[in-house]
């Protein structure tokens, strides 16, 4: 499937993680069909895929302590699945999943990447994964409750978890005054990407012929690969670059680099 660059670029700023859903607002059949279609058709890598599941969503999520911090009330979830024999599985599933999250947002739905507080074996059984596959993350889908509950506010650190670092903390390479417009727009979009615990592990090295995404931070990863977060930022970067008229291709690189977006001349 071709990426709808402008449609996804438009919702990057709008997307926010939501964890409390209105159980009285079901997803209309035509919206579910559209979401199912993108889950099946947006598969840019052979070993990364997504599956929409419309049953037992509640059973997939778990709390931090008891039910505290648990995603609640969603009528459906999406499992983001990778073949673990693929060494690039983390960034590929992150990239693929974020496309689907942005399409869900464009369809008016709310989501929340969940890589820690879910039951992978329950998700795997509901999504019917293969022997070599694993569910690396899930998202609830549905309509969030109008206002954030006290528990949701607590979980987002009263809004702090939506904040992002300034580009000056994330970017190396060519100085800002030498950046063409597409670089500025793409880095802004990449900066807004969601990451596990909002850790923003990525850095961006700007060169004459493209931008390299690399792992900027040291330290532990909450059991979720930082390359997964970088895959999410790659999708944002590319969507904004192409929407600003700069086409390119990804070349995957060894750690601590992740991939370079090379502009097509
Ligand atoms: C790979 C990944 C895993 C995540 N896992 C969880 C999780 O287990 N539980 C949770 O409540 N939020 C989880 N989040 C959501 C992040 O906390 C959230 O994206 C981040 O704080 C930024 O906030 P925003 O999405 O509203 O912009 C995860 C996000 C990502 C990208």
PDB file of C-alpha atoms and ligand atoms in Angstrom:
ATOM      1  CA  UNK A   1       0.000   0.000   0.000  1.00  0.00           C
ATOM      2  CA  UNK A   2       1.220   3.521  -0.788  1.00  0.00           C
ATOM      3  CA  UNK A   3       1.623   5.717   2.294  1.00  0.00           C
ATOM      4  CA  UNK A   4      -0.947   8.560   2.393  1.00  0.00           C
ATOM      5  CA  UNK A   5       1.807  11.029   3.327  1.00  0.00           C
ATOM      6  CA  UNK A   6      -0.294  14.204   3.787  1.00  0.00           C
ATOM      7  CA  UNK A   7      -3.068  12.403   5.679  1.00  0.00           C
ATOM      8  CA  UNK A   8      -0.603  10.872   8.164  1.00  0.00           C
ATOM      9  CA  UNK A   9       1.549  14.019   8.426  1.00  0.00           C
ATOM     10  CA  UNK A  10      -1.551  16.023   9.420  1.00  0.00           C
ATOM     11  CA  UNK A  11      -2.348  13.816  12.426  1.00  0.00           C
ATOM     12  CA  UNK A  12       1.185  13.527  13.861  1.00  0.00           C
ATOM     13  CA  UNK A  13       0.582  16.567  16.066  1.00  0.00           C
ATOM     14  CA  UNK A  14      -2.913  15.452  17.010  1.00  0.00           C
ATOM     15  CA  UNK A  15      -2.056  11.916  18.195  1.00  0.00           C
ATOM     16  CA  UNK A  16      -1.799  11.419  21.937  1.00  0.00           C
ATOM     17  CA  UNK A  17      -1.798   8.253  24.010  1.00  0.00           C
ATOM     18  CA  UNK A  18      -5.157   7.627  25.692  1.00  0.00           C
ATOM     19  CA  UNK A  19      -5.763   4.823  28.178  1.00  0.00           C
ATOM     20  CA  UNK A  20      -9.417   5.138  29.212  1.00  0.00           C
ATOM     21  CA  UNK A  21     -12.030   4.333  26.601  1.00  0.00           C
ATOM     22  CA  UNK A  22     -15.779   4.875  26.561  1.00  0.00           C
ATOM     23  CA  UNK A  23     -17.318   1.381  26.592  1.00  0.00           C
ATOM     24  CA  UNK A  24     -20.618   2.877  25.368  1.00  0.00           C
ATOM     25  CA  UNK A  25     -19.107   4.104  22.095  1.00  0.00           C
ATOM     26  CA  UNK A  26     -18.623   1.153  19.731  1.00  0.00           C
ATOM     27  CA  UNK A  27     -16.586   1.553  16.540  1.00  0.00           C
ATOM     28  CA  UNK A  28     -18.863   1.816  13.481  1.00  0.00           C
ATOM     29  CA  UNK A  29     -18.557  -1.150  11.060  1.00  0.00           C
ATOM     30  CA  UNK A  30     -17.222   1.012   8.195  1.00  0.00           C
ATOM     31  CA  UNK A  31     -14.493   2.443  10.451  1.00  0.00           C
ATOM     32  CA  UNK A  32     -13.538  -1.074  11.586  1.00  0.00           C
ATOM     33  CA  UNK A  33     -13.384  -2.201   7.958  1.00  0.00           C
ATOM     34  CA  UNK A  34     -11.094   0.723   7.061  1.00  0.00           C
ATOM     35  CA  UNK A  35      -8.850  -0.028  10.047  1.00  0.00           C
ATOM     36  CA  UNK A  36      -8.728  -3.732   9.250  1.00  0.00           C
ATOM     37  CA  UNK A  37      -7.781  -2.880   5.670  1.00  0.00           C
ATOM     38  CA  UNK A  38      -4.786  -0.762   6.695  1.00  0.00           C
ATOM     39  CA  UNK A  39      -3.666  -3.475   9.173  1.00  0.00           C
ATOM     40  CA  UNK A  40      -3.658  -6.003   6.336  1.00  0.00           C
ATOM     41  CA  UNK A  41      -2.297  -3.757   3.615  1.00  0.00           C
ATOM     42  CA  UNK A  42       0.343  -1.598   5.310  1.00  0.00           C
ATOM     43  CA  UNK A  43       3.107  -4.195   5.415  1.00  0.00           C
ATOM     44  CA  UNK A  44       6.269  -2.575   4.027  1.00  0.00           C
ATOM     45  CA  UNK A  45       8.519  -5.321   5.485  1.00  0.00           C
ATOM     46  CA  UNK A  46       7.922  -9.054   5.037  1.00  0.00           C
ATOM     47  CA  UNK A  47       8.514  -9.915   8.720  1.00  0.00           C
ATOM     48  CA  UNK A  48       6.406  -7.246  10.425  1.00  0.00           C
ATOM     49  CA  UNK A  49       2.640  -7.171  10.463  1.00  0.00           C
ATOM     50  CA  UNK A  50      -0.427  -6.030  12.388  1.00  0.00           C
ATOM     51  CA  UNK A  51      -3.675  -7.776  13.199  1.00  0.00           C
ATOM     52  CA  UNK A  52      -6.902  -6.113  14.372  1.00  0.00           C
ATOM     53  CA  UNK A  53      -8.768  -8.107  17.041  1.00  0.00           C
ATOM     54  CA  UNK A  54     -12.318  -7.169  18.001  1.00  0.00           C
ATOM     55  CA  UNK A  55     -12.864  -9.625  20.844  1.00  0.00           C
ATOM     56  CA  UNK A  56     -11.692  -9.780  24.463  1.00  0.00           C
ATOM     57  CA  UNK A  57      -9.577  -6.588  24.242  1.00  0.00           C
ATOM     58  CA  UNK A  58      -9.932  -6.105  28.013  1.00  0.00           C
ATOM     59  CA  UNK A  59      -8.113  -9.375  28.723  1.00  0.00           C
ATOM     60  CA  UNK A  60      -4.938  -8.269  26.930  1.00  0.00           C
ATOM     61  CA  UNK A  61      -4.034  -5.323  29.156  1.00  0.00           C
ATOM     62  CA  UNK A  62      -2.683  -5.445  32.681  1.00  0.00           C
ATOM     63  CA  UNK A  63      -2.016  -2.865  35.379  1.00  0.00           C
ATOM     64  CA  UNK A  64       1.222  -1.620  36.904  1.00  0.00           C
ATOM     65  CA  UNK A  65       0.014  -2.657  40.366  1.00  0.00           C
ATOM     66  CA  UNK A  66      -3.263  -4.558  40.396  1.00  0.00           C
ATOM     67  CA  UNK A  67      -5.469  -2.749  37.898  1.00  0.00           C
ATOM     68  CA  UNK A  68      -3.751   0.643  38.430  1.00  0.00           C
ATOM     69  CA  UNK A  69      -2.474   1.996  35.137  1.00  0.00           C
ATOM     70  CA  UNK A  70      -4.382  -0.550  33.070  1.00  0.00           C
ATOM     71  CA  UNK A  71      -5.878   0.379  29.707  1.00  0.00           C
ATOM     72  CA  UNK A  72      -9.646   0.054  30.173  1.00  0.00           C
ATOM     73  CA  UNK A  73     -12.836   0.007  28.137  1.00  0.00           C
ATOM     74  CA  UNK A  74     -11.452  -0.421  24.589  1.00  0.00           C
ATOM     75  CA  UNK A  75     -13.676  -2.479  22.259  1.00  0.00           C
ATOM     76  CA  UNK A  76     -10.739  -3.697  20.155  1.00  0.00           C
ATOM     77  CA  UNK A  77      -6.963  -3.886  19.997  1.00  0.00           C
ATOM     78  CA  UNK A  78      -4.260  -4.224  17.374  1.00  0.00           C
ATOM     79  CA  UNK A  79      -1.371  -6.663  17.828  1.00  0.00           C
ATOM     80  CA  UNK A  80       1.962  -5.619  16.296  1.00  0.00           C
ATOM     81  CA  UNK A  81       3.719  -8.813  15.331  1.00  0.00           C
ATOM     82  CA  UNK A  82       7.275  -9.600  14.250  1.00  0.00           C
ATOM     83  CA  UNK A  83       9.164 -12.660  13.040  1.00  0.00           C
ATOM     84  CA  UNK A  84      11.984 -12.972  15.575  1.00  0.00           C
ATOM     85  CA  UNK A  85      14.398 -14.506  13.019  1.00  0.00           C
ATOM     86  CA  UNK A  86      14.634 -11.083  11.365  1.00  0.00           C
ATOM     87  CA  UNK A  87      17.482  -9.030  12.941  1.00  0.00           C
ATOM     88  CA  UNK A  88      15.678  -5.782  12.008  1.00  0.00           C
ATOM     89  CA  UNK A  89      12.382  -6.878  13.540  1.00  0.00           C
ATOM     90  CA  UNK A  90      12.249  -4.146  16.211  1.00  0.00           C
ATOM     91  CA  UNK A  91      12.587  -1.116  13.943  1.00  0.00           C
ATOM     92  CA  UNK A  92      10.417  -2.716  11.270  1.00  0.00           C
ATOM     93  CA  UNK A  93       7.517  -3.418  13.640  1.00  0.00           C
ATOM     94  CA  UNK A  94       7.818   0.069  15.180  1.00  0.00           C
ATOM     95  CA  UNK A  95       7.701   1.684  11.724  1.00  0.00           C
ATOM     96  CA  UNK A  96       4.802  -0.462  10.523  1.00  0.00           C
ATOM     97  CA  UNK A  97       2.797  -0.048  13.720  1.00  0.00           C
ATOM     98  CA  UNK A  98       3.132   3.729  13.760  1.00  0.00           C
ATOM     99  CA  UNK A  99       1.680   3.928  10.250  1.00  0.00           C
ATOM    100  CA  UNK A 100      -1.344   2.031  11.496  1.00  0.00           C
ATOM    101  CA  UNK A 101      -1.586   4.182  14.651  1.00  0.00           C
ATOM    102  CA  UNK A 102      -1.582   7.333  12.475  1.00  0.00           C
ATOM    103  CA  UNK A 103      -4.271   5.899  10.190  1.00  0.00           C
ATOM    104  CA  UNK A 104      -6.379   5.023  13.266  1.00  0.00           C
ATOM    105  CA  UNK A 105      -5.917   8.636  14.420  1.00  0.00           C
ATOM    106  CA  UNK A 106      -6.964   9.925  10.981  1.00  0.00           C
ATOM    107  CA  UNK A 107     -10.081   7.745  11.288  1.00  0.00           C
ATOM    108  CA  UNK A 108     -10.943   9.592  14.534  1.00  0.00           C
ATOM    109  CA  UNK A 109      -9.922   6.756  16.872  1.00  0.00           C
ATOM    110  CA  UNK A 110      -7.760   6.917  19.993  1.00  0.00           C
ATOM    111  CA  UNK A 111      -4.796   4.636  20.637  1.00  0.00           C
ATOM    112  CA  UNK A 112      -1.885   3.990  23.004  1.00  0.00           C
ATOM    113  CA  UNK A 113       1.227   1.990  22.204  1.00  0.00           C
ATOM    114  CA  UNK A 114       1.595  -0.631  24.957  1.00  0.00           C
ATOM    115  CA  UNK A 115       4.864  -2.554  25.019  1.00  0.00           C
ATOM    116  CA  UNK A 116       5.093  -3.369  28.713  1.00  0.00           C
ATOM    117  CA  UNK A 117       1.779  -3.687  30.471  1.00  0.00           C
ATOM    118  CA  UNK A 118       0.056  -6.330  28.392  1.00  0.00           C
ATOM    119  CA  UNK A 119      -0.196 -10.122  28.310  1.00  0.00           C
ATOM    120  CA  UNK A 120       1.778 -11.233  25.225  1.00  0.00           C
ATOM    121  CA  UNK A 121       0.529 -14.836  25.405  1.00  0.00           C
ATOM    122  CA  UNK A 122      -3.140 -13.722  25.467  1.00  0.00           C
ATOM    123  CA  UNK A 123      -2.517 -11.259  22.606  1.00  0.00           C
ATOM    124  CA  UNK A 124      -0.647 -13.936  20.610  1.00  0.00           C
ATOM    125  CA  UNK A 125      -3.465 -16.414  20.974  1.00  0.00           C
ATOM    126  CA  UNK A 126      -6.194 -13.890  20.023  1.00  0.00           C
ATOM    127  CA  UNK A 127      -4.154 -12.586  17.065  1.00  0.00           C
ATOM    128  CA  UNK A 128      -3.194 -16.138  15.985  1.00  0.00           C
ATOM    129  CA  UNK A 129       0.530 -15.651  15.525  1.00  0.00           C
ATOM    130  CA  UNK A 130       2.912 -18.135  13.897  1.00  0.00           C
ATOM    131  CA  UNK A 131       5.667 -20.201  15.578  1.00  0.00           C
ATOM    132  CA  UNK A 132       8.530 -17.753  14.967  1.00  0.00           C
ATOM    133  CA  UNK A 133       6.388 -14.687  15.577  1.00  0.00           C
ATOM    134  CA  UNK A 134       5.935 -12.613  18.719  1.00  0.00           C
ATOM    135  CA  UNK A 135       3.546  -9.835  19.641  1.00  0.00           C
ATOM    136  CA  UNK A 136       6.024  -7.032  20.424  1.00  0.00           C
ATOM    137  CA  UNK A 137       3.394  -4.441  21.345  1.00  0.00           C
ATOM    138  CA  UNK A 138      -0.322  -3.764  21.170  1.00  0.00           C
ATOM    139  CA  UNK A 139      -2.618  -0.765  21.071  1.00  0.00           C
ATOM    140  CA  UNK A 140      -6.178  -0.417  22.277  1.00  0.00           C
ATOM    141  CA  UNK A 141      -8.487   1.203  19.712  1.00  0.00           C
ATOM    142  CA  UNK A 142     -11.754   2.969  20.372  1.00  0.00           C
ATOM    143  CA  UNK A 143     -13.032   6.339  21.535  1.00  0.00           C
ATOM    144  CA  UNK A 144     -11.409   7.777  24.651  1.00  0.00           C
ATOM    145  CA  UNK A 145     -13.492   9.160  27.473  1.00  0.00           C
ATOM    146  CA  UNK A 146     -14.055  12.893  26.934  1.00  0.00           C
ATOM    147  CA  UNK A 147     -11.905  14.031  29.831  1.00  0.00           C
ATOM    148  CA  UNK A 148      -8.907  12.326  31.390  1.00  0.00           C
ATOM    149  CA  UNK A 149      -9.669  10.531  34.672  1.00  0.00           C
ATOM    150  CA  UNK A 150      -7.426  11.224  37.694  1.00  0.00           C
ATOM    151  CA  UNK A 151      -5.725   7.886  37.046  1.00  0.00           C
ATOM    152  CA  UNK A 152      -4.968   8.796  33.429  1.00  0.00           C
ATOM    153  CA  UNK A 153      -3.622  12.168  34.553  1.00  0.00           C
ATOM    154  CA  UNK A 154      -1.433  10.413  37.120  1.00  0.00           C
ATOM    155  CA  UNK A 155      -0.111   8.036  34.466  1.00  0.00           C
ATOM    156  CA  UNK A 156       0.894  10.864  32.153  1.00  0.00           C
ATOM    157  CA  UNK A 157       2.614  12.749  35.008  1.00  0.00           C
ATOM    158  CA  UNK A 158      -0.084  15.427  34.622  1.00  0.00           C
ATOM    159  CA  UNK A 159       0.773  15.931  30.963  1.00  0.00           C
ATOM    160  CA  UNK A 160       4.565  15.700  31.305  1.00  0.00           C
ATOM    161  CA  UNK A 161       4.715  12.470  29.323  1.00  0.00           C
ATOM    162  CA  UNK A 162       3.404  14.313  26.250  1.00  0.00           C
ATOM    163  CA  UNK A 163       6.337  16.775  26.301  1.00  0.00           C
ATOM    164  CA  UNK A 164       9.330  16.408  24.001  1.00  0.00           C
ATOM    165  CA  UNK A 165      13.008  17.473  24.021  1.00  0.00           C
ATOM    166  CA  UNK A 166      14.075  20.434  21.863  1.00  0.00           C
ATOM    167  CA  UNK A 167      15.695  19.612  18.529  1.00  0.00           C
ATOM    168  CA  UNK A 168      18.933  21.205  19.756  1.00  0.00           C
ATOM    169  CA  UNK A 169      19.276  18.257  22.195  1.00  0.00           C
ATOM    170  CA  UNK A 170      18.662  15.647  19.508  1.00  0.00           C
ATOM    171  CA  UNK A 171      20.453  16.763  16.356  1.00  0.00           C
ATOM    172  CA  UNK A 172      24.090  16.554  15.208  1.00  0.00           C
ATOM    173  CA  UNK A 173      25.723  17.201  11.829  1.00  0.00           C
ATOM    174  CA  UNK A 174      24.988  20.109   9.469  1.00  0.00           C
ATOM    175  CA  UNK A 175      24.117  23.293  11.400  1.00  0.00           C
ATOM    176  CA  UNK A 176      20.478  24.451  11.355  1.00  0.00           C
ATOM    177  CA  UNK A 177      21.115  27.433   9.071  1.00  0.00           C
ATOM    178  CA  UNK A 178      22.222  25.035   6.316  1.00  0.00           C
ATOM    179  CA  UNK A 179      19.125  22.814   6.516  1.00  0.00           C
ATOM    180  CA  UNK A 180      16.753  22.833   3.566  1.00  0.00           C
ATOM    181  CA  UNK A 181      13.061  23.224   4.548  1.00  0.00           C
ATOM    182  CA  UNK A 182      12.312  19.496   4.348  1.00  0.00           C
ATOM    183  CA  UNK A 183      14.927  18.753   7.028  1.00  0.00           C
ATOM    184  CA  UNK A 184      13.329  21.127   9.508  1.00  0.00           C
ATOM    185  CA  UNK A 185       9.833  19.778   8.903  1.00  0.00           C
ATOM    186  CA  UNK A 186      10.978  16.145   9.056  1.00  0.00           C
ATOM    187  CA  UNK A 187      12.944  16.552  12.277  1.00  0.00           C
ATOM    188  CA  UNK A 188       9.978  18.330  13.916  1.00  0.00           C
ATOM    189  CA  UNK A 189       7.757  15.392  12.971  1.00  0.00           C
ATOM    190  CA  UNK A 190      10.326  12.839  14.195  1.00  0.00           C
ATOM    191  CA  UNK A 191      10.699  14.704  17.498  1.00  0.00           C
ATOM    192  CA  UNK A 192       6.960  14.284  18.162  1.00  0.00           C
ATOM    193  CA  UNK A 193       7.098  10.487  17.859  1.00  0.00           C
ATOM    194  CA  UNK A 194       5.889   8.510  20.864  1.00  0.00           C
ATOM    195  CA  UNK A 195       8.401   6.316  22.721  1.00  0.00           C
ATOM    196  CA  UNK A 196       8.234   3.900  25.661  1.00  0.00           C
ATOM    197  CA  UNK A 197       7.966   5.955  28.896  1.00  0.00           C
ATOM    198  CA  UNK A 198       8.588   9.003  26.663  1.00  0.00           C
ATOM    199  CA  UNK A 199      12.325   8.235  26.826  1.00  0.00           C
ATOM    200  CA  UNK A 200      13.016   9.724  23.334  1.00  0.00           C
ATOM    201  CA  UNK A 201      16.100   7.571  22.776  1.00  0.00           C
ATOM    202  CA  UNK A 202      16.792   8.830  19.263  1.00  0.00           C
ATOM    203  CA  UNK A 203      19.241  11.249  17.758  1.00  0.00           C
ATOM    204  CA  UNK A 204      19.328  12.609  14.205  1.00  0.00           C
ATOM    205  CA  UNK A 205      22.514  13.307  12.255  1.00  0.00           C
ATOM    206  CA  UNK A 206      21.918  15.683   9.346  1.00  0.00           C
ATOM    207  CA  UNK A 207      24.116  15.279   6.273  1.00  0.00           C
ATOM    208  CA  UNK A 208      24.057  16.763   2.759  1.00  0.00           C
ATOM    209  CA  UNK A 209      22.460  13.638   1.321  1.00  0.00           C
ATOM    210  CA  UNK A 210      20.073  12.620   4.128  1.00  0.00           C
ATOM    211  CA  UNK A 211      19.408  12.083   7.826  1.00  0.00           C
ATOM    212  CA  UNK A 212      20.705   9.213   9.980  1.00  0.00           C
ATOM    213  CA  UNK A 213      18.614   8.066  12.939  1.00  0.00           C
ATOM    214  CA  UNK A 214      20.785   6.771  15.790  1.00  0.00           C
ATOM    215  CA  UNK A 215      20.420   5.697  19.418  1.00  0.00           C
ATOM    216  CA  UNK A 216      21.449   8.723  21.468  1.00  0.00           C
ATOM    217  CA  UNK A 217      20.828   7.531  25.018  1.00  0.00           C
ATOM    218  CA  UNK A 218      22.628   5.043  27.244  1.00  0.00           C
ATOM    219  CA  UNK A 219      21.050   2.908  29.918  1.00  0.00           C
ATOM    220  CA  UNK A 220      18.360   0.314  30.328  1.00  0.00           C
ATOM    221  CA  UNK A 221      15.377   0.057  28.102  1.00  0.00           C
ATOM    222  CA  UNK A 222      12.381  -1.139  30.242  1.00  0.00           C
ATOM    223  CA  UNK A 223      12.546  -4.419  28.295  1.00  0.00           C
ATOM    224  CA  UNK A 224      11.513  -2.582  25.108  1.00  0.00           C
ATOM    225  CA  UNK A 225      14.142  -2.133  22.385  1.00  0.00           C
ATOM    226  CA  UNK A 226      15.188   1.443  21.678  1.00  0.00           C
ATOM    227  CA  UNK A 227      15.377   0.426  18.017  1.00  0.00           C
ATOM    228  CA  UNK A 228      11.600  -0.097  18.243  1.00  0.00           C
ATOM    229  CA  UNK A 229      11.111   3.559  19.234  1.00  0.00           C
ATOM    230  CA  UNK A 230      13.526   4.583  16.457  1.00  0.00           C
ATOM    231  CA  UNK A 231      11.379   2.717  13.907  1.00  0.00           C
ATOM    232  CA  UNK A 232       8.417   4.850  15.029  1.00  0.00           C
ATOM    233  CA  UNK A 233      10.458   8.056  14.590  1.00  0.00           C
ATOM    234  CA  UNK A 234      11.596   6.852  11.124  1.00  0.00           C
ATOM    235  CA  UNK A 235       7.993   6.655   9.979  1.00  0.00           C
ATOM    236  CA  UNK A 236       7.313  10.218  11.197  1.00  0.00           C
ATOM    237  CA  UNK A 237      10.507  11.511   9.554  1.00  0.00           C
ATOM    238  CA  UNK A 238       9.720   9.932   6.172  1.00  0.00           C
ATOM    239  CA  UNK A 239       6.044  10.957   6.156  1.00  0.00           C
ATOM    240  CA  UNK A 240       7.012  14.609   6.736  1.00  0.00           C
ATOM    241  CA  UNK A 241       9.954  14.508   4.287  1.00  0.00           C
ATOM    242  CA  UNK A 242       7.897  13.151   1.413  1.00  0.00           C
ATOM    243  CA  UNK A 243       4.971  15.445   2.256  1.00  0.00           C
ATOM    244  CA  UNK A 244       7.429  18.357   1.953  1.00  0.00           C
ATOM    245  CA  UNK A 245       8.542  17.156  -1.468  1.00  0.00           C
ATOM    246  CA  UNK A 246      11.707  15.213  -0.573  1.00  0.00           C
ATOM    247  CA  UNK A 247      11.621  11.557  -1.610  1.00  0.00           C
ATOM    248  CA  UNK A 248      14.148   9.071  -0.306  1.00  0.00           C
ATOM    249  CA  UNK A 249      14.937   5.511   0.754  1.00  0.00           C
ATOM    250  CA  UNK A 250      15.924   3.943   4.058  1.00  0.00           C
ATOM    251  CA  UNK A 251      19.195   2.111   4.458  1.00  0.00           C
ATOM    252  CA  UNK A 252      19.413   0.116   7.695  1.00  0.00           C
ATOM    253  CA  UNK A 253      22.649   0.478   9.692  1.00  0.00           C
ATOM    254  CA  UNK A 254      24.404  -1.334  12.563  1.00  0.00           C
ATOM    255  CA  UNK A 255      23.948  -0.183  16.177  1.00  0.00           C
ATOM    256  CA  UNK A 256      24.173   2.482  17.596  1.00  0.00           C
ATOM    257  CA  UNK A 257      23.022   3.818  14.239  1.00  0.00           C
ATOM    258  CA  UNK A 258      19.624   2.605  13.100  1.00  0.00           C
ATOM    259  CA  UNK A 259      18.969   3.775   9.546  1.00  0.00           C
ATOM    260  CA  UNK A 260      19.719   6.563   7.093  1.00  0.00           C
ATOM    261  CA  UNK A 261      17.027   8.306   5.048  1.00  0.00           C
ATOM    262  CA  UNK A 262      18.938   8.916   1.793  1.00  0.00           C
ATOM    263  CA  UNK A 263      17.434  11.518  -0.467  1.00  0.00           C
ATOM    264  CA  UNK A 264      16.713  10.455  -4.030  1.00  0.00           C
ATOM    265  CA  UNK A 265      18.520  12.750  -6.439  1.00  0.00           C
TER     266      UNK A 265
HETATM  267  C1  LIG B   1       7.076   1.200  22.203  1.00  0.00           C
HETATM  268  C2  LIG B   1       6.171   1.880  23.209  1.00  0.00           C
HETATM  269  C3  LIG B   1       5.745   1.195  24.328  1.00  0.00           C
HETATM  270  C4  LIG B   1       4.876   1.805  25.242  1.00  0.00           C
HETATM  271  N1  LIG B   1       4.421   1.073  26.318  1.00  0.00           N
HETATM  272  C5  LIG B   1       3.517   1.614  27.166  1.00  0.00           C
HETATM  273  C6  LIG B   1       2.962   0.824  28.225  1.00  0.00           C
HETATM  274  O1  LIG B   1       3.313  -0.357  28.408  1.00  0.00           O
HETATM  275  N2  LIG B   1       2.012   1.397  29.007  1.00  0.00           N
HETATM  276  C7  LIG B   1       1.583   2.683  28.807  1.00  0.00           C
HETATM  277  O2  LIG B   1       0.710   3.143  29.541  1.00  0.00           O
HETATM  278  N3  LIG B   1       2.110   3.470  27.822  1.00  0.00           N
HETATM  279  C8  LIG B   1       3.042   2.956  26.990  1.00  0.00           C
HETATM  280  N4  LIG B   1       3.544   3.714  25.954  1.00  0.00           N
HETATM  281  C9  LIG B   1       3.064   5.088  25.730  1.00  0.00           C
HETATM  282  C10 LIG B   1       4.111   6.141  26.098  1.00  0.00           C
HETATM  283  O3  LIG B   1       4.166   6.300  27.487  1.00  0.00           O
HETATM  284  C11 LIG B   1       3.738   7.468  25.386  1.00  0.00           C
HETATM  285  O4  LIG B   1       3.772   7.267  24.001  1.00  0.00           O
HETATM  286  C12 LIG B   1       4.719   8.588  25.757  1.00  0.00           C
HETATM  287  O5  LIG B   1       4.612   8.920  27.115  1.00  0.00           O
HETATM  288  C13 LIG B   1       4.444   9.860  24.929  1.00  0.00           C
HETATM  289  O6  LIG B   1       3.137  10.338  25.122  1.00  0.00           O
HETATM  290  P1  LIG B   1       2.162  10.542  23.887  1.00  0.00           P
HETATM  291  O7  LIG B   1       2.042   9.197  23.185  1.00  0.00           O
HETATM  292  O8  LIG B   1       0.858  10.979  24.476  1.00  0.00           O
HETATM  293  O9  LIG B   1       2.759  11.560  22.960  1.00  0.00           O
HETATM  294  C14 LIG B   1       4.447   3.142  25.040  1.00  0.00           C
HETATM  295  C15 LIG B   1       4.904   3.840  23.916  1.00  0.00           C
HETATM  296  C16 LIG B   1       5.750   3.227  23.007  1.00  0.00           C
HETATM  297  C17 LIG B   1       6.176   3.978  21.791  1.00  0.00           C
END
